Coordinates of C-alpha atoms in Angstrom, one line a residue:
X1 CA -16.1 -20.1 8.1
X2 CA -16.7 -20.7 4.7
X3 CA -14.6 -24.4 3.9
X4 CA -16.0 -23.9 0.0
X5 CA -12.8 -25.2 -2.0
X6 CA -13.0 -22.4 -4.4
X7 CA -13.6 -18.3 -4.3
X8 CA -16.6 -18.1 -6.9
X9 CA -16.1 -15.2 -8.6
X10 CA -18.5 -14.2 -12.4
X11 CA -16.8 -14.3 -15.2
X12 CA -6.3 11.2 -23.8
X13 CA -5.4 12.9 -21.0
X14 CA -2.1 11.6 -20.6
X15 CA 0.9 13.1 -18.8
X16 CA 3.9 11.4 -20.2
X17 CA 7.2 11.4 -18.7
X18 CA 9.5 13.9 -20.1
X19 CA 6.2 15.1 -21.4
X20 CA 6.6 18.8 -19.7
X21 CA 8.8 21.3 -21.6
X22 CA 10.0 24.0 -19.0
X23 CA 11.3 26.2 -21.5
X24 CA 8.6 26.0 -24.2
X25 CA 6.0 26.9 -21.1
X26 CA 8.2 29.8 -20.0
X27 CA 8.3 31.4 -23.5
X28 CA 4.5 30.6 -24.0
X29 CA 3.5 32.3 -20.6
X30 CA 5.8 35.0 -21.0
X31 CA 4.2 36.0 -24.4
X32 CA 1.1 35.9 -22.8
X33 CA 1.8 37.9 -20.2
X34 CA 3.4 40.4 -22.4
X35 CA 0.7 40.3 -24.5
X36 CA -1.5 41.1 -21.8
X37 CA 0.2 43.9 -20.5
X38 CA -0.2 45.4 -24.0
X39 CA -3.8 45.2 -23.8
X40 CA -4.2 46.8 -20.5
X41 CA -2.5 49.5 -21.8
X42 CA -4.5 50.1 -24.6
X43 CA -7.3 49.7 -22.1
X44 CA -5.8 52.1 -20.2
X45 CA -5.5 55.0 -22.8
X46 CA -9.0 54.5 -24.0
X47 CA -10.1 55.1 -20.9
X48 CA -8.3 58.1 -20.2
X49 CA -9.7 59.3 -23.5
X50 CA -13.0 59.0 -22.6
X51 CA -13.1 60.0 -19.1
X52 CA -15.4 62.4 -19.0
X53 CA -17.9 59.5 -20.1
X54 CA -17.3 57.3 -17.4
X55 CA -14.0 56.6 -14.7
X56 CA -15.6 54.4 -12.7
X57 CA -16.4 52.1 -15.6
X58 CA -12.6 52.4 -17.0
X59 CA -11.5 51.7 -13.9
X60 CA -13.4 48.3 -13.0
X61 CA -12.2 47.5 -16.5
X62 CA -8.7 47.7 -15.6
X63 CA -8.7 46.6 -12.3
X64 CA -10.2 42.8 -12.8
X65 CA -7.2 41.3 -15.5
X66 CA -5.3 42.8 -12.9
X67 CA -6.8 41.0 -10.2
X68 CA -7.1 37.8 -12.5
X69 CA -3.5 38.2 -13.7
X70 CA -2.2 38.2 -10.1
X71 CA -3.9 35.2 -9.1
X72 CA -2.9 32.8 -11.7
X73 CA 0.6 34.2 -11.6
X74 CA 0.8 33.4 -7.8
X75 CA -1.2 29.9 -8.3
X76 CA 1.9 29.5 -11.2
X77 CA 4.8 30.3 -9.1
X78 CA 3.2 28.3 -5.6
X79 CA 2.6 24.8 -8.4
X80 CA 6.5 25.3 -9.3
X81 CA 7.7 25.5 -6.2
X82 CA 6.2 23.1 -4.6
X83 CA 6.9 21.0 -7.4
X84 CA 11.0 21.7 -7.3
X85 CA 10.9 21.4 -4.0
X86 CA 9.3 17.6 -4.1
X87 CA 12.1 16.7 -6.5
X88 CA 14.9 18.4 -4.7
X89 CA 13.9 16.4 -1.4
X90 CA 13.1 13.1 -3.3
X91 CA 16.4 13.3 -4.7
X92 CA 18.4 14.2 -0.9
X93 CA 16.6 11.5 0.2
X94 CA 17.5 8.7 -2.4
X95 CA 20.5 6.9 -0.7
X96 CA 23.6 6.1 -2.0
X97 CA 25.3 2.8 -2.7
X98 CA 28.4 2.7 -1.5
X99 CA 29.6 -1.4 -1.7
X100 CA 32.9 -2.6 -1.7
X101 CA 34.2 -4.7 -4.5
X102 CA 33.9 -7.8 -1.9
X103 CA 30.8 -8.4 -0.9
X104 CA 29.9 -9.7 2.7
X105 CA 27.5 -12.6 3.0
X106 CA 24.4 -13.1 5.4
X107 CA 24.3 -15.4 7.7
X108 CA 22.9 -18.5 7.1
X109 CA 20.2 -17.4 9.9
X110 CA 20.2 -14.3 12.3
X111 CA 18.1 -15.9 14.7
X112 CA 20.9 -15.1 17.1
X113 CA 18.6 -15.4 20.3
X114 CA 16.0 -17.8 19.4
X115 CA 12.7 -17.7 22.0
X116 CA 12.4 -20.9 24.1
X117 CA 10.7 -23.5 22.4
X118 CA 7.3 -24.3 23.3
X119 CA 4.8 -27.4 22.4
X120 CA 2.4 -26.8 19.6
X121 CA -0.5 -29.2 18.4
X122 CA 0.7 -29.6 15.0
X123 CA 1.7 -33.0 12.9
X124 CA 4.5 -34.0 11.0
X125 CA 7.3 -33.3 13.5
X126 CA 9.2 -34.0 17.2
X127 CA 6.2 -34.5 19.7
X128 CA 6.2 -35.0 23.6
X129 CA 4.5 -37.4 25.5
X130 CA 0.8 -35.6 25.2
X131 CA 1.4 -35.8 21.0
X132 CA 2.0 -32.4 20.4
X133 CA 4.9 -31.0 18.9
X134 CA 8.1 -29.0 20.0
X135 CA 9.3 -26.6 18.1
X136 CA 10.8 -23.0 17.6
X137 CA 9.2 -20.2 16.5
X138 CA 10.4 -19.1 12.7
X139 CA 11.9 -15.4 13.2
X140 CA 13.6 -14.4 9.5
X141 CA 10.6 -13.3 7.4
X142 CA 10.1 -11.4 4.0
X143 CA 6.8 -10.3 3.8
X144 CA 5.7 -8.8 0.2
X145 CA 3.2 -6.3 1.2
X146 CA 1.0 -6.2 -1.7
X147 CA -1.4 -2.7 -2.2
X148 CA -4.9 -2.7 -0.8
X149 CA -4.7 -6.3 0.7
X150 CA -5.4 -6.0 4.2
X151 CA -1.3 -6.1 4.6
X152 CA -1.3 -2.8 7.0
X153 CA -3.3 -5.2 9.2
X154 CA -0.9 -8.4 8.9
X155 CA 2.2 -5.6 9.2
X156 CA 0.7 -4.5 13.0
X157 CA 0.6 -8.3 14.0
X158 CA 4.5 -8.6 12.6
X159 CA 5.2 -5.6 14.5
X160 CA 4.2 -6.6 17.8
X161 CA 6.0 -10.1 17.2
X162 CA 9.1 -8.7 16.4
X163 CA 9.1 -6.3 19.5
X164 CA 7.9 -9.5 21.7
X165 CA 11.1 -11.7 20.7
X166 CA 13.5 -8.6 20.0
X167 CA 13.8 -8.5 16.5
X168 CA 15.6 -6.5 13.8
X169 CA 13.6 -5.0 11.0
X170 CA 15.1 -3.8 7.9
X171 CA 13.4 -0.8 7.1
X172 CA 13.1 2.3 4.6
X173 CA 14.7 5.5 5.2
X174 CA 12.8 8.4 5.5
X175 CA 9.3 6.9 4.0
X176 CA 7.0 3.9 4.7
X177 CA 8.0 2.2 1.5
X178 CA 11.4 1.4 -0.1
X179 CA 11.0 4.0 -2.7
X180 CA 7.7 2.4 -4.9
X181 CA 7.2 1.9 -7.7
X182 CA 11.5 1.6 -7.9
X183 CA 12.4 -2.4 -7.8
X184 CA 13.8 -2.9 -4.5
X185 CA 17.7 -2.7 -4.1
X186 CA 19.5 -2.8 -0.3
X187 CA 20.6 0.4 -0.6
X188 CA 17.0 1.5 0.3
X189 CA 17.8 -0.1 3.4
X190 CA 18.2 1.8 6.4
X191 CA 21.8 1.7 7.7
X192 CA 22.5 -0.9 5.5
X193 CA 25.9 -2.4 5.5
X194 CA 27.0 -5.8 3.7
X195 CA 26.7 -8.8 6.2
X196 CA 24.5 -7.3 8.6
X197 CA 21.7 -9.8 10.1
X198 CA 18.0 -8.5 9.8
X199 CA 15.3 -10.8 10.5
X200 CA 11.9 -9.0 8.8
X201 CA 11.5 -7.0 6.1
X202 CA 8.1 -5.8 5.3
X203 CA 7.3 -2.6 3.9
X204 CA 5.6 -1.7 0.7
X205 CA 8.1 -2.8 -2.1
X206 CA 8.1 -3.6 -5.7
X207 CA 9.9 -7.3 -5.3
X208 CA 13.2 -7.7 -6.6
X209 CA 14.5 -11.2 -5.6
X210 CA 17.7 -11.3 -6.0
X211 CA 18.1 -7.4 -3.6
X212 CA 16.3 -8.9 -0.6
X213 CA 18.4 -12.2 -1.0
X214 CA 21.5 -9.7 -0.2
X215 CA 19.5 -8.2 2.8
X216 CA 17.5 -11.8 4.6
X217 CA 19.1 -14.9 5.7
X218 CA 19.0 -18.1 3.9
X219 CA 16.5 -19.8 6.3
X220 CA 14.4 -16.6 6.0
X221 CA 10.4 -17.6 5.0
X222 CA 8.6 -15.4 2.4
X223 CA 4.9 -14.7 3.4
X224 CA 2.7 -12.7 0.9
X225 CA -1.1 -12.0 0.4
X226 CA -3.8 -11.6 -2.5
X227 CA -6.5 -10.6 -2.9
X228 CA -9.7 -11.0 -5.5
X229 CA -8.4 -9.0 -8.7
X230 CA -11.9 -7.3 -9.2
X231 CA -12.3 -6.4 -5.4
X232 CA -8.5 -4.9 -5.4
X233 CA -9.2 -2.7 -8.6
X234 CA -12.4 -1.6 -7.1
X235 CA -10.5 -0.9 -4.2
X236 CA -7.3 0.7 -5.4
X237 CA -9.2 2.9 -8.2
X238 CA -10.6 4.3 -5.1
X239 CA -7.7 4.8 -2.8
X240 CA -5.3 5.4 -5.9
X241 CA -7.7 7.3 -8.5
X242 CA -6.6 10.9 -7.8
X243 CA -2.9 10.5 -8.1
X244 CA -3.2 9.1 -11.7
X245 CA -3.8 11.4 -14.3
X246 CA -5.2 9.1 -16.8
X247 CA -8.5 8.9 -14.9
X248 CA -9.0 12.7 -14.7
X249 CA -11.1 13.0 -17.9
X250 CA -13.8 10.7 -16.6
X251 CA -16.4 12.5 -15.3
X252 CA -19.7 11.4 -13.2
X253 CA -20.6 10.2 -10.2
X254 CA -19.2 6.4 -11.1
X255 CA -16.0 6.9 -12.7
X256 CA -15.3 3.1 -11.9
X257 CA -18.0 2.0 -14.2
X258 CA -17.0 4.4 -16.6
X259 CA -13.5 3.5 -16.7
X260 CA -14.1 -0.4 -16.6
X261 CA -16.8 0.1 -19.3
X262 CA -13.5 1.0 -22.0
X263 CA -10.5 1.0 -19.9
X264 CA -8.6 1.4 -23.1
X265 CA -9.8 4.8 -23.7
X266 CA -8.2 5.8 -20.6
X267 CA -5.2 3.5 -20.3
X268 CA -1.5 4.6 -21.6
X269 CA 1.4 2.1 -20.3
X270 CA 3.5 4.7 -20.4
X271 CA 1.2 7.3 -18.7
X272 CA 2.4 8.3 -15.2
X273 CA 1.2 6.2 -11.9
X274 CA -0.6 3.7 -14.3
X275 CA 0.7 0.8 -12.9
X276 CA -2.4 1.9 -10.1
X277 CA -4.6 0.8 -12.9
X278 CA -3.7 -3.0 -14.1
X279 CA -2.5 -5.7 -12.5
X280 CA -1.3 -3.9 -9.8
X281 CA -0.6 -7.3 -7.9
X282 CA 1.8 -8.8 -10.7
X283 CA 3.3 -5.5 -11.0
X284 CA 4.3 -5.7 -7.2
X285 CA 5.9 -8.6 -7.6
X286 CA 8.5 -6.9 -10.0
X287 CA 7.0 -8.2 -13.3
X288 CA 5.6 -6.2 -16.3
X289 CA 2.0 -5.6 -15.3
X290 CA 1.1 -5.2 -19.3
X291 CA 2.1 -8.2 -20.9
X292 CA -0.6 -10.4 -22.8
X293 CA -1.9 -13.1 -20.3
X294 CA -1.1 -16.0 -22.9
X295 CA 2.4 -14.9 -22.8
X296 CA 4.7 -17.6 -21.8
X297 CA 6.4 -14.8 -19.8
X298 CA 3.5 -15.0 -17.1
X299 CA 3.0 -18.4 -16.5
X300 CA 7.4 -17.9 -15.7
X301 CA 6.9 -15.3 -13.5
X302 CA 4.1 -17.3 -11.4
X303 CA 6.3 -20.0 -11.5
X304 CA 8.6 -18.0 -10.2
X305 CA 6.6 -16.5 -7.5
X306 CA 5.4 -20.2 -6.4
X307 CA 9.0 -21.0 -5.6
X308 CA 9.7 -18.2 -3.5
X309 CA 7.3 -17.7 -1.7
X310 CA 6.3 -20.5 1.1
X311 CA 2.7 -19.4 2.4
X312 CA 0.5 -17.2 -0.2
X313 CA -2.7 -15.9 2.1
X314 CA -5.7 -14.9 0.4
X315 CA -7.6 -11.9 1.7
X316 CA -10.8 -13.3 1.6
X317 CA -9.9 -16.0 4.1
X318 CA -7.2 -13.7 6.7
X319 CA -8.2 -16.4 9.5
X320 CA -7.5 -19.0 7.9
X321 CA -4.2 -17.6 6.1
X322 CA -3.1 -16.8 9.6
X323 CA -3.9 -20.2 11.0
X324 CA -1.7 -21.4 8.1
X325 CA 1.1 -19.1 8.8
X326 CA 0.6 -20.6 13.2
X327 CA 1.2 -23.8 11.6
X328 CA 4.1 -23.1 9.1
X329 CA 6.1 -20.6 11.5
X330 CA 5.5 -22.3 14.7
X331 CA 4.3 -19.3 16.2
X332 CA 1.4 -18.9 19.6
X333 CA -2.3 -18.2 18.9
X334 CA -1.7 -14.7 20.6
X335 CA 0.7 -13.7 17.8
X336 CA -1.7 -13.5 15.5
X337 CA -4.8 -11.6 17.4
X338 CA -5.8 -8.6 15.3
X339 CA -8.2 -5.7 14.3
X340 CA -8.8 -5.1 11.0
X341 CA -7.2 -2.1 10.3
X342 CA -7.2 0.8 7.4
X343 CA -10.6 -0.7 6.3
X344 CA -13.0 1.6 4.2
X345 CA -16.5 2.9 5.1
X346 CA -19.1 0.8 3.4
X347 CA -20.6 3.9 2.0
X348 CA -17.4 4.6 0.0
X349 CA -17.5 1.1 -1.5
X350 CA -18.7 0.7 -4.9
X351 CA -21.0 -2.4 -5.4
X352 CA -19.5 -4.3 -8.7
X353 CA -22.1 -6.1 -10.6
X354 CA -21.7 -9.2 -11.8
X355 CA -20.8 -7.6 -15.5
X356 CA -18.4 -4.5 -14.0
X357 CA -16.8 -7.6 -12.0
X358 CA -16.0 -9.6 -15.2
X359 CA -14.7 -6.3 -17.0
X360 CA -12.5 -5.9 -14.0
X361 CA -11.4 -9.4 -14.0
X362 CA -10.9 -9.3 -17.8
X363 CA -9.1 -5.9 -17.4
X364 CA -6.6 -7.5 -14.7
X365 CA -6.4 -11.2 -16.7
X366 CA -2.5 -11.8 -15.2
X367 CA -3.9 -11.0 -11.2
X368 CA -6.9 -13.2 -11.8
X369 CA -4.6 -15.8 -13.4
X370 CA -2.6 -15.7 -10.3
X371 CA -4.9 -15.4 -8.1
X372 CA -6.5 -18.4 -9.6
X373 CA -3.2 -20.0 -9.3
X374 CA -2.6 -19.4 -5.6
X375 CA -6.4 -19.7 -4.4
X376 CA -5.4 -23.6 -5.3
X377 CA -2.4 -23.9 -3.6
X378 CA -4.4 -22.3 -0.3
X379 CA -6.9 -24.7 -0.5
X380 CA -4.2 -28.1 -0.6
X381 CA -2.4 -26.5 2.7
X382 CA -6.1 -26.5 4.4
X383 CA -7.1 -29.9 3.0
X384 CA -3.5 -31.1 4.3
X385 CA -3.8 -29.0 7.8
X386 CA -7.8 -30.8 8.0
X387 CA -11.5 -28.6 7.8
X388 CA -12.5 -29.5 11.1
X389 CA -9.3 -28.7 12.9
X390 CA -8.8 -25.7 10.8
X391 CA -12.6 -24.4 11.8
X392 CA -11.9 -25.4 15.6
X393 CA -8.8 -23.1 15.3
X394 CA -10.2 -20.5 13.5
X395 CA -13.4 -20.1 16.2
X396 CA -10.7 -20.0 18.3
X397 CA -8.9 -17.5 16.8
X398 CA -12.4 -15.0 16.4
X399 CA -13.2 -15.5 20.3
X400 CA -10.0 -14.3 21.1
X401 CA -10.3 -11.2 18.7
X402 CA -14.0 -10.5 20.3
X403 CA -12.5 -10.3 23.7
X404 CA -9.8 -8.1 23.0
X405 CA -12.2 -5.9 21.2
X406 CA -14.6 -5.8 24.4
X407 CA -11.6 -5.0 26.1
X408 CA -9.5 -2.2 23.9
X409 CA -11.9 -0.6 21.6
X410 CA -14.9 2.2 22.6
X411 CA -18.3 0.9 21.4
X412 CA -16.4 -2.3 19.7
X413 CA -16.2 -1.1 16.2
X414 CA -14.6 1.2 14.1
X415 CA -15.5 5.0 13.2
X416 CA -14.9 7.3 11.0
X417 CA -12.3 9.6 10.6
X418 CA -14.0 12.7 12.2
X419 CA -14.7 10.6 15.1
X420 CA -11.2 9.6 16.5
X421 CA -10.5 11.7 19.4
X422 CA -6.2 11.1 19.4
X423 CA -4.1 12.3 16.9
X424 CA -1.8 9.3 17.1
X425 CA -5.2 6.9 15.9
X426 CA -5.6 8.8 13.2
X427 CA -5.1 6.7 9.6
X428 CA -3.6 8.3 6.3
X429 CA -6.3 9.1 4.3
X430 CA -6.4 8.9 0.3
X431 CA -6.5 12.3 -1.5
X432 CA -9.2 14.5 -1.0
X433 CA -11.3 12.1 0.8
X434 CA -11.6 10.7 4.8
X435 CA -12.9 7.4 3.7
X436 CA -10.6 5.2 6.1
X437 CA -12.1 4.0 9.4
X438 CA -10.4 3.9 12.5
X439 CA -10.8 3.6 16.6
X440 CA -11.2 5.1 19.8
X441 CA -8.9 3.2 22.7
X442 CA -11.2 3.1 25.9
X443 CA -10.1 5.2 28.8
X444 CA -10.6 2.2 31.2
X445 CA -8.2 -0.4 29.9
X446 CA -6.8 -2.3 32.4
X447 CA -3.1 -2.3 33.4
X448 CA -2.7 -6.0 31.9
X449 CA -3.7 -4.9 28.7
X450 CA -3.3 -0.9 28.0
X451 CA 0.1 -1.5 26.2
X452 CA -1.2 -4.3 24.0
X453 CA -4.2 -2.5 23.2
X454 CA -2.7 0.4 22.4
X455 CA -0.3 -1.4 19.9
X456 CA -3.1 -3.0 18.3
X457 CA -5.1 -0.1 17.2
X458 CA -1.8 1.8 16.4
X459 CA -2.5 2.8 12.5
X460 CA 0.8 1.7 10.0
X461 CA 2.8 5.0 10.0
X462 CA 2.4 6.0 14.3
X463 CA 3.8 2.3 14.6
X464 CA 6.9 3.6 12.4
X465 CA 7.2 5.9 14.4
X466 CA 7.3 4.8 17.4
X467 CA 9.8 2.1 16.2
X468 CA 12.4 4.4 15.7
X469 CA 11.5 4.9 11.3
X470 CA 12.3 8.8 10.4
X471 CA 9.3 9.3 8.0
X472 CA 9.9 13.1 7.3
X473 CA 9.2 13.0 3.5
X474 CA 6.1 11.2 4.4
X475 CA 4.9 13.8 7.3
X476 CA 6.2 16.1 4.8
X477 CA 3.7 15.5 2.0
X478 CA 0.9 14.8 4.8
X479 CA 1.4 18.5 5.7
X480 CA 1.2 20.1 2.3
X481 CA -1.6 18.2 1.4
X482 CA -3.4 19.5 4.9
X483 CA -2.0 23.0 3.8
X484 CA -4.1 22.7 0.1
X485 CA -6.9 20.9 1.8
X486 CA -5.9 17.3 -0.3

């Protein structure tokens, strides 16, 4: 365990919105098609009036535009459709908000049927005779589940304890996130109705404070993670890259170092899914991701964020965040056994050198500013919590991770994509790529342990799934892209 009290780190094609004009396009393509048709015609005659000199060559020369003419036309009219019909269902699926002028408050708490309470060794509270402490475990939690974070991971742990103590999860309605990059409102919320008592919420959101207030109880604890900015951009370039247009003109086997060598050539605000791009943490959290980093604005915001927020984990320490969170929510060392899930193959990782890692971190100055921020605030909760009890429960923790490993997964590690034998293993995979690792359950799992095994290699979305979540626009767009070979 590394017990170091800092993470040393070194120091246009642009499609707009509103940017396509249907009817210009229509007229444009329809001239050309007419002007097309023109041509083949005159094709067509002077070929009849030299027929005698060759009909086979006439006819090759008016058979290919035909055959190239057909083509794009069809490629044309299959990009519309698919296009109106993603727009169509986005918007049948977007719920409406129907409130009454009175609204209904949460409960203070909706831990309606708490679990017993158990003895735990931590300090600062009621202890028994031994000197440990009694206490409940914490049920209402917001999680923020920040992008490319290991947060899939902490989301399968939150699962399973919400199934173990018989929890309600507020969750999206007919997608795993509550309609990103849209700031959250409760609408979003599945069968939402004013007053009603939910005790997680935890799907990908862009954080709007005041909405989830409306949804969570007022003894509700907010949990989030982070993650070192450079790693994260290197990350979510990757995972992200294909779905943002901006990056399309760069060209090359290492379009990271390209980008990150003038990220300004590439970069528009305004240019669609660019938020992918630049302090993509900050931008999670609700706030405007391209703001200057002296502006007073930022240091508010983190501010802000510090206040709400009662544990920030850090990525690079996930056992010891998770020790932190035992302590904080009063929860068992079981609750937080895990295997890392939606993790990359190493292959697919670019290596950052110490001067693309300082571009990335000057590109992304607001998430390295908080990270910065929050990596100091981690470090006072371990001081306080103590390094040698902190590494005792962390060897703890990895013990019990190894054993459940020897137990649940074939081979003990993770494979690639190709090499999952069920379907309901299987993770999403970023576009056009199968870069996301996952695992085989072993046949011989015994009784004690098949339905905890299962559940701990269950990828984000079969989890969903089995939890009752209708995820049709997301199965949806994971068939068309298997239909165009995305």
């Amino acid at each position: 365990m590394q017990t170091d009290t800092e993470v040393q780190v070194p120091r246009r094609l642009v499609l707009r919105h509103g940017e396509l004009k249907p009817s210009l396009f229509c007229i444009q393509f329809s001239q050309l098609s007419s002007t097309s048709c023109r041509r083949r015609r005159r094709r067509t005659g002077e070929a009849g009036a030299s027929k005698s000199s060759g009909s086979n060559q006439a006819a090759m020369m008016g058979g290919k535009p035909v055959r190239q003419w057909r083509s794009i036309c069809k490629g044309l009219i299959l990009g519309a459709l698919l296009t109106i019909c993603m727009i169509l269902l986005y918007c049948l699926s977007a719920s409406e908000v129907q409130f009454g002028p009175q609204e209904v408050p949460v409960p203070y708490s909706c831990a309606h049927r708490p679990s017993a309470s158990h003895s735990s060794t931590i300090s600062n509270s009621s202890h028994n005779a031994s000197g440990q402490r009694i206490c409940t475990p914490k049920v209402d939690i917001m999680f923020m589940k920040t992008h490319k974070t290991a947060s899939s991971t902490f989301l399968n742990i939150l699962f399973r304890f919400g199934e173990k103590h018989h929890l309600k999860f507020a969750f999206p309605n007919s997608r795993n996130d509550f309609f990103y990059p849209s700031p959250f409102h409760r609408s979003q919320v599945k069968d939402y109705r004013p007053g009603m008592c939910f005790n997680i919420i935890c799907n990908h959101m862009r954080f709007n404070a005041a909405e989830v207030a409306k949804v969570l109880p007022a003894d509700t604890s907010y949990i989030t993670i982070l993650r070192d900015p450079a790693d994260l951009a290197e990350s979510s370039f990757h995972y992200f890259g294909r779905v943002v247009p901006l990056t399309w003109r760069l060209s090359g086997d290492d379009k990271m170092r390209e980008f990150l060598t003038d990220p300004k050539l590439y970069y528009d605000p305004e240019g669609f899914n660019s938020f992918y791009l630049k302090n993509l943490l900050f931008f999670d959290f609700g706030q405007d991701s391209n703001l200057n980093p002296d502006d007073p604005k930022v240091d508010e915001a983190i501010e802000a964020i510090s206040k709400h927020f009662h544990l920030v984990m850090l990525v690079e320490y996930f056992e010891e965040s998770l020790i932190l969170l035992k302590d904080a929510l009063c929860w068992d060392m079981e609750d937080l056994l895990f295997f890392k899930l939606n993790a990359r193959k190493g292959s697919t990782v670019s290596k950052l050198t110490p001067e693309l890692r300082a571009k990335a971190l000057e590109w992304n100055a607001i998430d390295w500013k908080l990270y910065q921020y929050f990596n100091t605030t981690f470090w006072h909760k371990v001081d306080a919590y103590g390094h040698e009890r902190m590494a005792r429960d962390v060897a703890e923790l990895q013990r019990r991770n190894a054993e459940m490993a020897s137990i649940c997964i074939e081979g003990g590690h993770a494979v690639d994509a190709g090499s999952i034998l069920e379907t309901s293993m299987q993770p999403w995979q970023p576009i056009g790529e199968k870069s996301i690792m996952g695992y085989n359950l072993k046949n011989n799992v015994d009784k004690a342990h098949q339905n905890l095994c299962r559940k701990m290699l269950t990828p984000e979305l079969q989890y969903l799934t089995d939890m009752g979540v209708n995820l049709w626009i997301t199965r949806l767009w994971g068939h068309i892209r298997e239909i165009l070979h995305w």
